[in-house]
Amino acid sequence: MKAALKHGFMLICAAYISLPIVIVCLSALNGGRSMLFPPKDPTFARFWEFFVSEPVWLRSMENSIIVALASATLAVLITWPIAYDQWKRNTAFSRALTGLAGLPFALPPIVFGVGLSFLWTFVGGLGNIFTGILSHTALLAALPLVTISIGLQSIDRYHLDAAQTMGADEPTSLRTIILPQTLSYTLSGFFFVVVLSFHEFIVIFFVSASAYSTVTLQIFNSLRNGFTPTMAVGAITFLLVSIAVFSAVARYGDLPRLLGADPARKDN
Amino acid sequence: MSDLATASYLAQADNETRLNKTLRPPFDVVHRFSAQSIIMTTIAAILLFVFLSPILLVVAVSFGEKIEGASWVWAFDPSNYARVFVGIGWPDEITLLYAYKLGYTLAYAVLGSLIAIAFAFPFTYFLSQCSRPVQAAWLVFILASLSMSEVFIVMGWDIMLSNRSGLPALFKATGVTEWLKETGWLAVLKDWGLANPRNVKFKTSQMATVLTMAYLVWPYAVILLYAPLSRIDRSMIEAARTMGAGSFTVMRTVIVPVVRIPVMGTLLLLFVYLLGAYVTVTYFAEPAHQTLPVSIYEAIRGATLNAPFGAAQAVVLLSTAGVFIFASLWLSRLAEKRGR
Amino acid sequence: MAGLVLKDVRKIYGDVTALQNIDLVFPSGKLTALLGPSGCGKTTLLRIIAGLDTPTRGSLSLNGDDITTLPANKRKFGMVFQSFALFPHLSVGENVAYSLSISGVEKSTRLKRAQELLDLVQMADFQDRRIGQLSGGQRQRVAIARALAQEPEVFLLDEPMSALDAQLRETMQVELRLLQQQLNITTIVVTHDQREAMTMADEIVVMSNGRSEQIGSPTDIYQRPETPFVASFIGKANFIDGIVRGGRIFVGDDAFDLEKPASFVDGAPVQLVCRPENVELCSVDETSPNKLTGSVSFVRDVGPTREVFVETNAGRVICEMPSSAGAFVAQGENTGVRLRSNSLLCFPGQAPAAAGKQTLASASHQENVAA
């Protein structure tokens, strides 16, 4: 009885969370130009439009992918040494860098977006996709920083001792023990950035200065003409990417542990 | 005695330097030290440039001066701040337009985060009691919905609340509207701004704004509460049960006291996040009830084009957020101390 | 000098002295056990020998060369860790070949070498397994093979049996000892289990509170403990407080004679130590030296031996005899106990720190007390 109540509550929450998403997804099937629910004259024509016939969506999809992959790569490259230094040496300098790297994520994104738009206006490059990449790198670097730090902390120090007694110096340990053992954590951080960058709106809104658009921007820009079912295809695509990525993280990494569950408690 | 101690200390220090020196060949030390310091310096420079300087720029620009009909110039002009709080005509007259915007920003954020926590807390508690694979599956679902862009979520709610399709249409089709009219509830709803003479109307309304905001941060709330709740020692709950506590008593006497501080911390973080909500407010709040982020956008990219004033509003938002972030950091440190 | 020599090694962490004045020689080709309760500094000492920690003072030399400042990755002493520390991201074979692969040995050579080592520890068919698929005993064999792959001059094992269950432990102790003798490699084993130390070691170093208490062969350490701590930590012992008077030792009115007269001044407090197997039951009326009387409080048969607990006015004395021995006393009876003078040991008084107030101390109890 109690268990039924619990599961009932959880399922109601899940339904509440899924409802708008499901509605968006189903609206993609609308035959006409307007977003109706339930969809009228169901058709898959909108998918054709999104992925093939309307270049504006293709281009923004391309931009989304470029920004997401590039900023995720940069974020991992920047945060790896910071996390490693903090873990290995824990100096005041490394702690300061850690704090700085996590700072943008903790602020209201609109403030950071405004600041970035000033920065790129002054140094040039506002509206250049490269500054968009850097902006997302800064905004989302906190995520790989956290996952990599968790990964480093999960390394058994005796493994490093063992490697040392077998002749490994610090660079060798880094290459043969630390990097392979933190690979899944690094990848998780990478994919967290990819997914959040896909969906991020306000910062890229400020720094793109309408010179290019990602999918979220394109949707927002098209809103003035009302929602169209083609946008919903974008939502479906992104949703599927998110689910695929997080499932992969859950499958190959320890998702509960990444989110802070007690590592010792494997089963309960 | 003290001489002896000094001597032994020196001998020891000498010994240790010798140790450190011979641990690695000196050349190797120099070589690696520089490679490492080059990397760290580069990273520090990137962080200062891309991570920190935007925030400093916002502060600097906020003191700038707007030139009518043109752009703006650097200055040290606190009038932008005065305008946020008491209006442009101060001290002759006081306009609270932007102060109200700040008020709405805070009110929406408080309500949204409170509602989200109220539903997320029991959910996460039940979640933490599931088996590990089930937890992982739920977490995938939560993360997927968490990462959904505000744009998509607003799109979904817009369809659900719009008059042509969605709830109002559903109400009409199922006869609920008729029933509301007959019982007089429609008039009440109309007084609350949730109906027009013909049918219920959820868009635009403050209720839609707050509910969408709560929806927006609900997955964040689950993720943030997940760590403290899943770390609760199960045997503690079982011990309370063996001493005769029912589930509600366990919740009241064991769980809530243990996680009170993390819950407060979560609430603050959600609140800070909602301070910056933009799309939701532009879509669901009528212009008179809109918030600072919207007018920040207006000032910087939109119609009014007054960067210093936009920056000043951003600084006000930032300081508000800063105060609450520090409060949450302080709380989490407190929680850590308690935990030990 | 051949072998590994430690001179005046000290380790100080802030205010805590973890090791003080350790002078030890580990002869080539021998197996030495560092034995002591947890927290006695034995693992710190092993880590210093491996080069993982640096001593605050003192020096280490190997076959005459000073190695005090040589880092662990240059010493390359093979080490087996308590948790085995096998790398989960590598297969069994890759784990064993790790030291060869990072020093650039060609793939086919190192795989062949790994196979030989796995043969040696009877794990021939496991080369491609993942670490997660191995049982505790198999992991230990792999850890041993891995540490031996670099042909270390010194082989170190930190509590190698503690992750194994009791039965497997006994088997592995014998196996490890045979392997060590076969390879004739200088080996140091850290353990808190006296049985394990006595099974494997040529020489045992008993440690307590950062000092080495006694160094000797297993028989020496057992038969002739030099301190009450060693007596209590190795095997079981009865402790009886007495006073020296005229070359004899008096416990109350009962006199005790040692084989060699004690060289203590009159009136000095001393402690008599006697192993339970050297205590015999005798009749209450018997009037001979080295005898106490008391009542039997507890009798237990533990397989081959029987233990009788006798509460005397000098405390509890435990007497151990073969189960087959006829004379049976029942709980509550009065009896005499006689301590054989040829195995009676005498130490200066003051209760030893580790033994405390206990009159009987088994190794496992001692560990708890010291911890």
Short mmCIF file of C-alpha atoms in Angstrom, two decimals, chain C residues 35-40 42 82 159 162 169 191-194 229 232-234 354-355 358 361-371:
data_model
loop_
_atom_site.label_atom_id
_atom_site.label_comp_id
_atom_site.label_asym_id
_atom_site.label_seq_id
_atom_site.Cartn_x
_atom_site.Cartn_y
_atom_site.Cartn_z
CA LEU C 35 55.41 -8.28 13.25
CA GLY C 36 53.44 -6.02 15.52
CA PRO C 37 50.04 -4.69 16.45
CA SER C 38 48.41 -2.15 14.14
CA GLY C 39 49.82 1.32 14.56
CA CYS C 40 53.25 0.05 15.60
CA LYS C 42 55.58 -1.60 10.60
CA GLN C 82 47.26 -5.16 1.33
CA GLU C 159 49.78 -7.67 5.12
CA SER C 162 44.60 -9.98 5.32
CA ARG C 169 45.52 -17.85 4.29
CA THR C 191 51.98 -8.82 9.35
CA HIS C 192 50.10 -8.60 12.61
CA ASP C 193 49.50 -12.34 12.71
CA GLN C 194 52.15 -14.17 14.74
CA PHE C 229 55.51 -7.22 25.29
CA SER C 232 52.41 -11.33 25.40
CA PHE C 233 52.26 -10.64 21.69
CA ILE C 234 53.75 -13.94 20.52
CA ALA C 354 50.79 -3.61 26.03
CA ALA C 355 49.95 -6.39 28.45
CA GLN C 358 45.53 -8.88 31.68
CA ALA C 361 46.87 -12.38 26.46
CA SER C 362 46.44 -13.94 23.10
CA ALA C 363 47.81 -12.20 20.05
CA SER C 364 44.42 -11.06 18.87
CA HIS C 365 43.54 -9.53 22.20
CA GLN C 366 46.83 -7.75 22.28
CA GLU C 367 46.21 -6.20 18.96
CA ASN C 368 43.00 -4.65 20.17
CA VAL C 369 44.63 -3.32 23.28
CA ALA C 370 47.52 -1.79 21.39
CA ALA C 371 45.29 -0.38 18.71
#
